[in-house]
């Protein structure tokens, strides 16, 4: 596996170091003061300070919290000389996973910190001896003790007893307490038991809680928050996969009770929400008390809802319908789910294989006997269905290397080797005790311990079965399909279930396929990084409940849904939140979803309300904060997608599509970036020149005089004085090479090139402040590299992306329609009639699908002619991007214009909702600069003098004519 610094993980560590900068590690009595100072300069969504010694880190499942807290151990050792740590986990399998992570990251952390972390676990008398003789007695060793809660939560545990090797009368645990170790609690919602906390509290030392879920109980709720990366923020930041839920539809003969409302309010009647499948289509209806169920389906005409309680609905025909708390799938249902899972696996496997990514699938099954019994139904059915599908796939025209990969599915004895199960106890029992063959034992070890080998194409195993993976604490970045064949316990959340497959995938070299790795191409990122979750129709409300859990565990506003509770969590009171939602609904920005009792966002909120006087008056000083929350929603994708829902499609105007084809074929060519005449010496000189212009001040050493104010019961700072400045010259003689190597790794700069730069730099800046100097160098390097590349970059055009595109089929004929999400997120509607807006007559598509208000305005404006040139057709460009040295760039619109002589102008236009060009963000300006180079190179490559390709930005209300004239240099 390749480990690399992730910005969000580094931000987490930086926050913790800032909090602890003035923390007294000996007395440990000023954590609250440190937190108050930190919160003044660092806005976090939760700032409640408890009187305990905890620091809480909320990190979404799949974002690498184990890696982060292992990194924290090294950082606390480096910054504060702390060297004794304990990691508490709720299960032995998670303990094994932590041990595996320590082993996997050993070389990485050594390269970063030049130290190894010694790990100890408590299992038997031998391990007990190692803990005493090394962890306890070797006070200077950087070491961690990994324990489950059961290791200390009973008086009779060996750690709570004395040992003759200790030479004192204290127990082993009491000797550990005397070391003042720093603790890390993994999965805090599972470690809130009274027995555990009775003994844990005796440590009375600083501890960190890392989790995606925190307890709701007052004594254990989220507090003293050091870092917050909730589910919604993680998704928006492209740190986890998108979830696509597939529900196996089975027609039913009786209604399925989803929810009840037992309100006794005079203004609100009791009701029950029912689900009913007919002809594969689900209908959900809320029935009021004493109302007819015929609204649900005509077969229930004459039957009414008599009464409801918490989980039952009483009907007039004497039947009682209960909310299902558990279920058992029939063999037919299990077979259907297995078949669908195998289909989905093969749908993506070859495509991922070509990108050097191995696809894995995980199944939650009812019982161990379904995989290891004498007649294991799940295993036998999977093998039969897999062989059938594999034979179908092998008949297709496959990539030769992928075909070779599939041909390794059988061992020398003709046994299928693509699947294996793992279950509780597999990690600790020998193959003899389990009575299984050597191959099975090797497969189990592969699943549990050798992640790198499992992700290799040399290993055929890629279908994994477990009774309940959460009990084993197992996950893998390359789980792309997760199938639920069994009921789960009531205390296991849907968010936890999908969490097994949320990690961003890695390729065969162990490189994470991040948003940045894919040049910030959102479509490509989610085409690869999505988790297909399969559930049966017994899991009614799975999607809604999953969305609700994600919202409840997050503090950010969702990109798709919004609720009163979420607005209240942003600082609004109930009245403000309620009135804001009513206003958003009146403005046709949200629509109410009765089933989920939440609002779906149907139009861009930020742009519409940013100048709304009524809302400014309603929210007063809270307005800017709420407005900013909507502005930061950057992804257009749904975090949880209903894969069964019909995809909204938009018709393509066939006559206009014929006209548009030449433009599309011209711009939609495969292009390669080429670099010509890069002047390295000039680049080095320019970087050195800009760096040497700046003067970095020396870091100051300050003295703070503090007194205790007895009247107000608080410590106040009486005086701050600068007593001297720091000079890093001597330290840099020793450490400059190491710091330079870190800089190389973080910024991906060739070392010889950096050394050339450093030889030309003013060393005094580094002596004054190495941190500030390297930060300045980083910014100057990026800017000068951009200037240099812009002069040197060119494009080489080869052929169209493929014979078939999003607009035209393989024969070049226009398609009838296109999926609306490829054009934008919102469907424009008239604010008064609520009917779909009509686009301009020469617009390619029949509906207004857009992402921003300025896009909507462009699509509906009628421009038949511009400066004596007719506008034949224009379109928002679907899935069209230009490669640049930094990020891929996606222009918005393309216009086909013709003059009187028949000359064609292909005008590519970027719409920007800014008052003027100076307000465009720097990153966007750079992409626009490369787009200009791209279209200039494209024009030069064309042989047809009758076609002119031009490009420009169109800022806010700028008219099309002005933008076109600028593009043509008029």
CSV table of C-alpha atoms in Angstrom, one decimal, residues 444-792:
chain,number,residue,atom,x,y,z
A,444,UNK,CA,-9.0,-16.6,5.5
A,445,UNK,CA,-5.5,-15.3,6.4
A,446,UNK,CA,-5.5,-13.5,3.0
A,447,UNK,CA,-8.8,-11.7,3.8
A,448,UNK,CA,-8.0,-10.9,7.4
A,449,UNK,CA,-4.3,-10.1,7.3
A,450,UNK,CA,-2.8,-9.6,3.8
A,451,UNK,CA,-4.7,-6.7,2.3
A,452,UNK,CA,-2.1,-6.0,-0.4
A,453,UNK,CA,-2.1,-9.5,-1.7
A,454,UNK,CA,-5.9,-9.6,-1.7
A,455,UNK,CA,-5.9,-6.5,-3.9
A,456,UNK,CA,-3.5,-8.1,-6.4
A,457,UNK,CA,-4.7,-9.4,-9.8
A,458,UNK,CA,-2.5,-12.5,-9.0
A,459,UNK,CA,-5.1,-13.4,-6.5
A,460,UNK,CA,-8.4,-14.7,-7.9
A,461,UNK,CA,-10.3,-14.3,-4.7
A,462,UNK,CA,-12.7,-11.4,-5.0
A,463,UNK,CA,-16.1,-12.5,-3.5
A,464,UNK,CA,-16.2,-12.5,0.3
A,465,UNK,CA,-18.9,-13.9,2.5
A,466,UNK,CA,-19.5,-13.1,6.2
A,467,UNK,CA,-22.3,-13.5,8.7
A,468,UNK,CA,-21.9,-9.9,9.7
A,469,UNK,CA,-18.7,-8.0,8.8
A,470,UNK,CA,-19.3,-5.4,11.4
A,471,UNK,CA,-18.7,-7.9,14.2
A,472,UNK,CA,-15.3,-8.6,12.6
A,473,UNK,CA,-14.4,-4.9,12.2
A,474,UNK,CA,-13.3,-5.6,8.6
A,475,UNK,CA,-13.3,-3.3,5.6
A,476,UNK,CA,-11.4,-3.0,2.3
A,477,UNK,CA,-11.1,0.0,-0.1
A,478,UNK,CA,-12.0,-2.0,-3.1
A,479,UNK,CA,-15.4,-3.2,-2.0
A,480,UNK,CA,-17.6,-2.1,-4.9
A,481,UNK,CA,-20.7,-4.3,-4.3
A,482,UNK,CA,-22.2,-5.0,-0.9
A,483,UNK,CA,-25.2,-7.4,-0.7
A,484,UNK,CA,-27.4,-7.9,2.4
A,485,UNK,CA,-28.8,-11.4,2.5
A,486,UNK,CA,-29.7,-11.4,6.1
A,487,UNK,CA,-31.5,-9.4,8.8
A,488,UNK,CA,-29.2,-7.3,11.0
A,489,UNK,CA,-29.5,-6.6,14.7
A,490,UNK,CA,-31.5,-3.5,15.7
A,491,UNK,CA,-28.4,-1.8,17.1
A,492,UNK,CA,-26.5,-1.9,13.8
A,493,UNK,CA,-27.2,1.3,11.8
A,494,UNK,CA,-27.5,1.4,8.0
A,495,UNK,CA,-24.7,3.9,8.0
A,496,UNK,CA,-22.5,1.3,9.7
A,497,UNK,CA,-23.5,-1.3,7.1
A,498,UNK,CA,-22.5,0.7,4.1
A,499,UNK,CA,-19.4,1.8,5.9
A,500,UNK,CA,-17.8,-1.5,5.1
A,501,UNK,CA,-17.4,-0.3,1.5
A,502,UNK,CA,-17.1,3.5,1.7
A,503,UNK,CA,-13.3,3.8,1.4
A,504,UNK,CA,-11.8,5.3,-1.8
A,505,UNK,CA,-10.4,2.5,-3.9
A,506,UNK,CA,-6.8,1.8,-4.7
A,507,UNK,CA,-5.1,0.5,-7.8
A,508,UNK,CA,-2.8,-2.5,-8.1
A,509,UNK,CA,0.2,-0.4,-7.0
A,510,UNK,CA,-1.7,0.7,-3.9
A,511,UNK,CA,-2.3,4.2,-5.1
A,512,UNK,CA,-5.6,5.8,-4.0
A,513,UNK,CA,-7.9,6.8,-6.8
A,514,UNK,CA,-8.7,10.2,-5.4
A,515,UNK,CA,-10.5,13.2,-6.9
A,516,UNK,CA,-7.1,14.9,-7.4
A,517,UNK,CA,-5.6,11.7,-9.0
A,518,UNK,CA,-8.4,11.9,-11.6
A,519,UNK,CA,-7.7,15.6,-12.2
A,520,UNK,CA,-10.7,16.8,-10.3
A,521,UNK,CA,-13.1,15.1,-12.7
A,522,UNK,CA,-16.2,14.6,-10.6
A,523,UNK,CA,-18.0,12.4,-13.1
A,524,UNK,CA,-15.0,10.1,-13.5
A,525,UNK,CA,-14.4,10.0,-9.8
A,526,UNK,CA,-17.9,8.8,-9.0
A,527,UNK,CA,-18.0,6.5,-12.0
A,528,UNK,CA,-15.2,4.6,-10.3
A,529,UNK,CA,-15.8,5.3,-6.6
A,530,UNK,CA,-19.4,4.2,-6.0
A,531,UNK,CA,-20.7,1.4,-3.8
A,532,UNK,CA,-23.6,-0.7,-5.1
A,533,UNK,CA,-25.6,-1.8,-2.1
A,534,UNK,CA,-28.2,-4.5,-2.7
A,535,UNK,CA,-31.1,-5.1,-0.2
A,536,UNK,CA,-34.3,-7.0,-0.3
A,537,UNK,CA,-37.8,-5.5,-0.4
A,538,UNK,CA,-38.0,-6.4,3.3
A,539,UNK,CA,-35.7,-3.5,3.9
A,540,UNK,CA,-38.4,-0.9,3.3
A,541,UNK,CA,-37.3,2.6,4.0
A,542,UNK,CA,-33.6,1.6,3.7
A,543,UNK,CA,-32.7,4.6,1.6
A,544,UNK,CA,-34.7,7.2,3.6
A,545,UNK,CA,-33.4,5.9,6.9
A,546,UNK,CA,-29.8,5.9,5.6
A,547,UNK,CA,-30.2,9.5,4.4
A,548,UNK,CA,-31.7,10.4,7.8
A,549,UNK,CA,-28.8,8.7,9.7
A,550,UNK,CA,-26.3,10.6,7.5
A,551,UNK,CA,-28.0,13.9,8.2
A,552,UNK,CA,-28.3,13.1,11.9
A,553,UNK,CA,-24.6,12.3,12.2
A,554,UNK,CA,-23.5,15.4,10.3
A,555,UNK,CA,-23.4,19.1,11.0
A,556,UNK,CA,-23.1,20.4,7.4
A,557,UNK,CA,-26.1,21.1,5.2
A,558,UNK,CA,-26.7,18.3,2.6
A,559,UNK,CA,-26.5,19.0,-1.1
A,560,UNK,CA,-29.9,17.3,-1.7
A,561,UNK,CA,-32.0,17.3,1.5
A,562,UNK,CA,-32.7,19.8,4.2
A,563,UNK,CA,-34.7,19.6,7.4
A,564,UNK,CA,-35.8,21.9,10.2
A,565,UNK,CA,-33.5,20.0,12.6
A,566,UNK,CA,-30.6,20.5,10.3
A,567,UNK,CA,-31.2,24.3,10.2
A,568,UNK,CA,-31.5,24.4,13.9
A,569,UNK,CA,-28.2,22.7,14.2
A,570,UNK,CA,-26.8,25.6,12.1
A,571,UNK,CA,-27.8,28.0,14.9
A,572,UNK,CA,-31.3,28.9,14.0
A,573,UNK,CA,-34.2,28.7,16.5
A,574,UNK,CA,-37.3,26.7,15.7
A,575,UNK,CA,-39.3,29.8,14.5
A,576,UNK,CA,-36.4,31.0,12.2
A,577,UNK,CA,-35.9,27.5,10.8
A,578,UNK,CA,-39.6,26.9,10.1
A,579,UNK,CA,-40.1,30.3,8.4
A,580,UNK,CA,-36.9,29.9,6.3
A,581,UNK,CA,-38.2,26.5,5.0
A,582,UNK,CA,-41.6,28.1,4.2
A,583,UNK,CA,-39.8,30.9,2.3
A,584,UNK,CA,-37.6,28.4,0.4
A,585,UNK,CA,-40.7,26.4,-0.6
A,586,UNK,CA,-42.5,29.6,-1.7
A,587,UNK,CA,-39.4,30.4,-3.9
A,588,UNK,CA,-39.6,26.9,-5.5
A,589,UNK,CA,-36.1,26.1,-4.1
A,590,UNK,CA,-37.3,23.1,-2.1
A,591,UNK,CA,-40.2,20.7,-2.1
A,592,UNK,CA,-41.5,18.7,0.9
A,593,UNK,CA,-41.1,14.9,1.0
A,594,UNK,CA,-43.9,13.6,3.3
A,595,UNK,CA,-42.4,10.2,3.7
A,596,UNK,CA,-39.0,11.4,5.0
A,597,UNK,CA,-40.4,14.5,6.6
A,598,UNK,CA,-37.6,16.5,5.0
A,599,UNK,CA,-37.3,18.9,2.1
A,600,UNK,CA,-35.6,18.0,-1.2
A,601,UNK,CA,-33.5,20.9,-2.7
A,602,UNK,CA,-34.7,21.4,-6.3
A,603,UNK,CA,-32.9,24.7,-7.2
A,604,UNK,CA,-29.7,26.5,-6.3
A,605,UNK,CA,-30.5,28.2,-3.0
A,606,UNK,CA,-27.4,30.3,-2.5
A,607,UNK,CA,-27.7,32.4,-5.7
A,608,UNK,CA,-31.4,32.9,-5.2
A,609,UNK,CA,-31.4,34.1,-1.6
A,610,UNK,CA,-28.1,36.0,-1.4
A,611,UNK,CA,-29.8,39.3,-1.9
A,612,UNK,CA,-33.2,38.4,-0.4
A,613,UNK,CA,-34.3,41.3,1.9
A,614,UNK,CA,-37.0,39.3,3.6
A,615,UNK,CA,-34.6,36.6,4.7
A,616,UNK,CA,-32.0,39.1,5.8
A,617,UNK,CA,-34.7,40.7,8.0
A,618,UNK,CA,-35.8,37.3,9.4
A,619,UNK,CA,-32.3,35.9,10.1
A,620,UNK,CA,-30.5,39.2,10.9
A,621,UNK,CA,-27.0,38.5,12.1
A,622,UNK,CA,-27.4,34.8,11.3
A,623,UNK,CA,-28.0,35.4,7.6
A,624,UNK,CA,-24.4,35.4,6.4
A,625,UNK,CA,-23.6,32.2,8.3
A,626,UNK,CA,-26.6,30.3,6.9
A,627,UNK,CA,-26.0,31.7,3.4
A,628,UNK,CA,-22.3,30.5,3.6
A,629,UNK,CA,-23.6,27.0,4.5
A,630,UNK,CA,-25.4,26.8,1.2
A,631,UNK,CA,-22.5,28.3,-0.8
A,632,UNK,CA,-20.1,25.6,0.3
A,633,UNK,CA,-22.2,22.8,-1.3
A,634,UNK,CA,-19.8,22.0,-4.1
A,635,UNK,CA,-20.7,18.6,-5.5
A,636,UNK,CA,-23.8,18.1,-7.7
A,637,UNK,CA,-24.1,14.4,-6.8
A,638,UNK,CA,-26.5,12.7,-4.4
A,639,UNK,CA,-24.7,11.0,-1.6
A,640,UNK,CA,-27.3,8.2,-1.5
A,641,UNK,CA,-28.9,7.3,-4.8
A,642,UNK,CA,-31.9,5.1,-5.4
A,643,UNK,CA,-30.7,2.9,-8.2
A,644,UNK,CA,-34.3,1.6,-8.8
A,645,UNK,CA,-35.7,5.1,-9.5
A,646,UNK,CA,-36.2,5.8,-13.2
A,647,UNK,CA,-33.6,8.2,-14.4
A,648,UNK,CA,-34.9,11.5,-15.6
A,649,UNK,CA,-34.2,11.9,-19.3
A,650,UNK,CA,-34.3,14.9,-21.7
A,651,UNK,CA,-35.2,14.6,-25.3
A,652,UNK,CA,-32.7,15.8,-27.9
A,653,UNK,CA,-34.1,17.9,-30.8
A,654,UNK,CA,-33.2,15.8,-33.7
A,655,UNK,CA,-33.0,18.5,-36.4
A,656,UNK,CA,-30.8,20.7,-34.2
A,657,UNK,CA,-28.7,17.6,-33.3
A,658,UNK,CA,-27.9,17.1,-37.0
A,659,UNK,CA,-26.6,20.7,-37.2
A,660,UNK,CA,-24.7,20.4,-33.9
A,661,UNK,CA,-22.8,17.2,-34.9
A,662,UNK,CA,-20.0,18.8,-36.8
A,663,UNK,CA,-19.3,21.2,-33.9
A,664,UNK,CA,-19.4,18.2,-31.4
A,665,UNK,CA,-17.1,16.0,-33.5
A,666,UNK,CA,-14.7,18.9,-33.8
A,667,UNK,CA,-14.3,19.7,-30.2
A,668,UNK,CA,-14.8,16.2,-28.7
A,669,UNK,CA,-11.5,14.9,-29.9
A,670,UNK,CA,-9.1,13.0,-27.8
A,671,UNK,CA,-6.2,15.3,-27.0
A,672,UNK,CA,-2.8,14.9,-25.4
A,673,UNK,CA,-0.9,17.6,-23.6
A,674,UNK,CA,2.5,18.2,-25.1
A,675,UNK,CA,5.3,20.4,-23.5
A,676,UNK,CA,7.6,22.4,-25.8
A,677,UNK,CA,10.6,24.4,-25.0
A,678,UNK,CA,10.3,24.4,-21.2
A,679,UNK,CA,13.2,26.6,-20.0
A,680,UNK,CA,14.2,25.0,-16.7
A,681,UNK,CA,17.0,27.5,-16.0
A,682,UNK,CA,14.6,30.4,-16.5
A,683,UNK,CA,12.0,28.8,-14.2
A,684,UNK,CA,14.6,28.3,-11.5
A,685,UNK,CA,15.8,31.9,-11.8
A,686,UNK,CA,12.2,33.3,-11.7
A,687,UNK,CA,11.4,31.3,-8.5
A,688,UNK,CA,14.6,32.4,-6.8
A,689,UNK,CA,14.0,36.0,-7.9
A,690,UNK,CA,10.5,36.1,-6.4
A,691,UNK,CA,11.5,34.3,-3.2
A,692,UNK,CA,14.5,36.6,-2.6
A,693,UNK,CA,12.3,39.6,-2.9
A,694,UNK,CA,10.4,38.8,0.2
A,695,UNK,CA,11.6,39.3,3.8
A,696,UNK,CA,10.5,36.7,6.3
A,697,UNK,CA,10.5,38.0,9.8
A,698,UNK,CA,12.2,36.1,12.6
A,699,UNK,CA,9.9,34.1,14.9
A,700,UNK,CA,9.4,35.7,18.3
A,701,UNK,CA,9.7,34.2,21.7
A,702,UNK,CA,7.1,35.7,23.9
A,703,UNK,CA,6.6,35.8,27.7
A,704,UNK,CA,3.0,35.8,29.0
A,705,UNK,CA,2.2,36.9,32.6
A,706,UNK,CA,-1.0,35.3,33.8
A,707,UNK,CA,-2.8,35.7,37.1
A,708,UNK,CA,-5.8,34.0,38.6
A,709,UNK,CA,-8.8,36.2,39.0
A,710,UNK,CA,-10.5,34.9,42.2
A,711,UNK,CA,-13.5,37.1,41.8
A,712,UNK,CA,-14.4,35.8,38.3
A,713,UNK,CA,-12.8,32.4,38.9
A,714,UNK,CA,-10.7,32.4,35.7
A,715,UNK,CA,-7.1,32.9,34.6
A,716,UNK,CA,-6.4,36.2,32.8
A,717,UNK,CA,-3.4,37.2,30.7
A,718,UNK,CA,-1.9,40.3,32.4
A,719,UNK,CA,1.0,41.0,30.0
A,720,UNK,CA,2.6,39.7,26.9
A,721,UNK,CA,6.2,40.6,26.0
A,722,UNK,CA,8.6,39.7,23.2
A,723,UNK,CA,11.8,38.7,25.0
A,724,UNK,CA,13.8,37.5,22.0
A,725,UNK,CA,13.7,36.1,18.5
A,726,UNK,CA,14.4,32.6,17.3
A,727,UNK,CA,17.4,31.8,15.0
A,728,UNK,CA,17.2,28.5,13.3
A,729,UNK,CA,20.6,28.7,11.6
A,730,UNK,CA,22.3,26.0,13.7
A,731,UNK,CA,19.3,23.7,13.7
A,732,UNK,CA,19.1,24.0,9.9
A,733,UNK,CA,22.7,22.9,9.4
A,734,UNK,CA,21.5,19.6,10.7
A,735,UNK,CA,17.9,19.4,9.6
A,736,UNK,CA,17.7,21.3,6.3
A,737,UNK,CA,18.2,18.2,4.1
A,738,UNK,CA,15.4,16.4,6.0
A,739,UNK,CA,13.0,19.3,5.6
A,740,UNK,CA,13.8,19.6,1.9
A,741,UNK,CA,13.0,15.9,1.4
A,742,UNK,CA,9.7,16.4,3.2
A,743,UNK,CA,9.0,19.4,0.9
A,744,UNK,CA,9.8,17.2,-2.2
A,745,UNK,CA,7.4,14.5,-1.1
A,746,UNK,CA,4.5,16.8,-0.2
A,747,UNK,CA,4.7,18.8,-3.4
A,748,UNK,CA,5.9,16.1,-5.8
A,749,UNK,CA,8.9,18.1,-7.0
A,750,UNK,CA,11.9,16.3,-8.5
A,751,UNK,CA,14.7,16.4,-6.0
A,752,UNK,CA,17.5,17.6,-8.3
A,753,UNK,CA,15.3,20.4,-9.5
A,754,UNK,CA,14.5,21.5,-6.0
A,755,UNK,CA,18.2,21.4,-5.0
A,756,UNK,CA,19.0,23.7,-8.0
A,757,UNK,CA,16.3,26.1,-6.7
A,758,UNK,CA,17.6,26.0,-3.1
A,759,UNK,CA,21.1,26.8,-4.2
A,760,UNK,CA,19.8,30.2,-5.5
A,761,UNK,CA,17.6,31.1,-2.5
A,762,UNK,CA,18.2,33.6,0.3
A,763,UNK,CA,19.1,31.2,3.2
A,764,UNK,CA,18.3,34.0,5.8
A,765,UNK,CA,14.6,33.6,5.2
A,766,UNK,CA,14.8,29.9,6.3
A,767,UNK,CA,16.9,30.8,9.3
A,768,UNK,CA,14.2,33.3,10.4
A,769,UNK,CA,11.3,30.8,10.0
A,770,UNK,CA,11.6,27.5,8.2
A,771,UNK,CA,7.9,27.0,8.2
A,772,UNK,CA,7.0,30.4,6.7
A,773,UNK,CA,9.9,30.1,4.2
A,774,UNK,CA,8.8,26.7,2.8
A,775,UNK,CA,5.2,27.9,2.7
A,776,UNK,CA,6.2,31.0,0.6
A,777,UNK,CA,8.4,28.8,-1.6
A,778,UNK,CA,5.5,26.5,-2.2
A,779,UNK,CA,3.2,29.3,-3.4
A,780,UNK,CA,5.9,30.9,-5.6
A,781,UNK,CA,6.7,27.6,-7.1
A,782,UNK,CA,3.1,26.9,-8.1
A,783,UNK,CA,2.6,30.4,-9.6
A,784,UNK,CA,5.9,30.4,-11.6
A,785,UNK,CA,5.3,26.8,-12.8
A,786,UNK,CA,1.9,27.8,-14.0
A,787,UNK,CA,3.3,30.8,-15.9
A,788,UNK,CA,6.1,28.7,-17.4
A,789,UNK,CA,3.8,25.8,-18.4
A,790,UNK,CA,1.3,28.2,-19.9
A,791,UNK,CA,3.9,29.4,-22.4
A,792,UNK,CA,5.1,25.9,-23.1
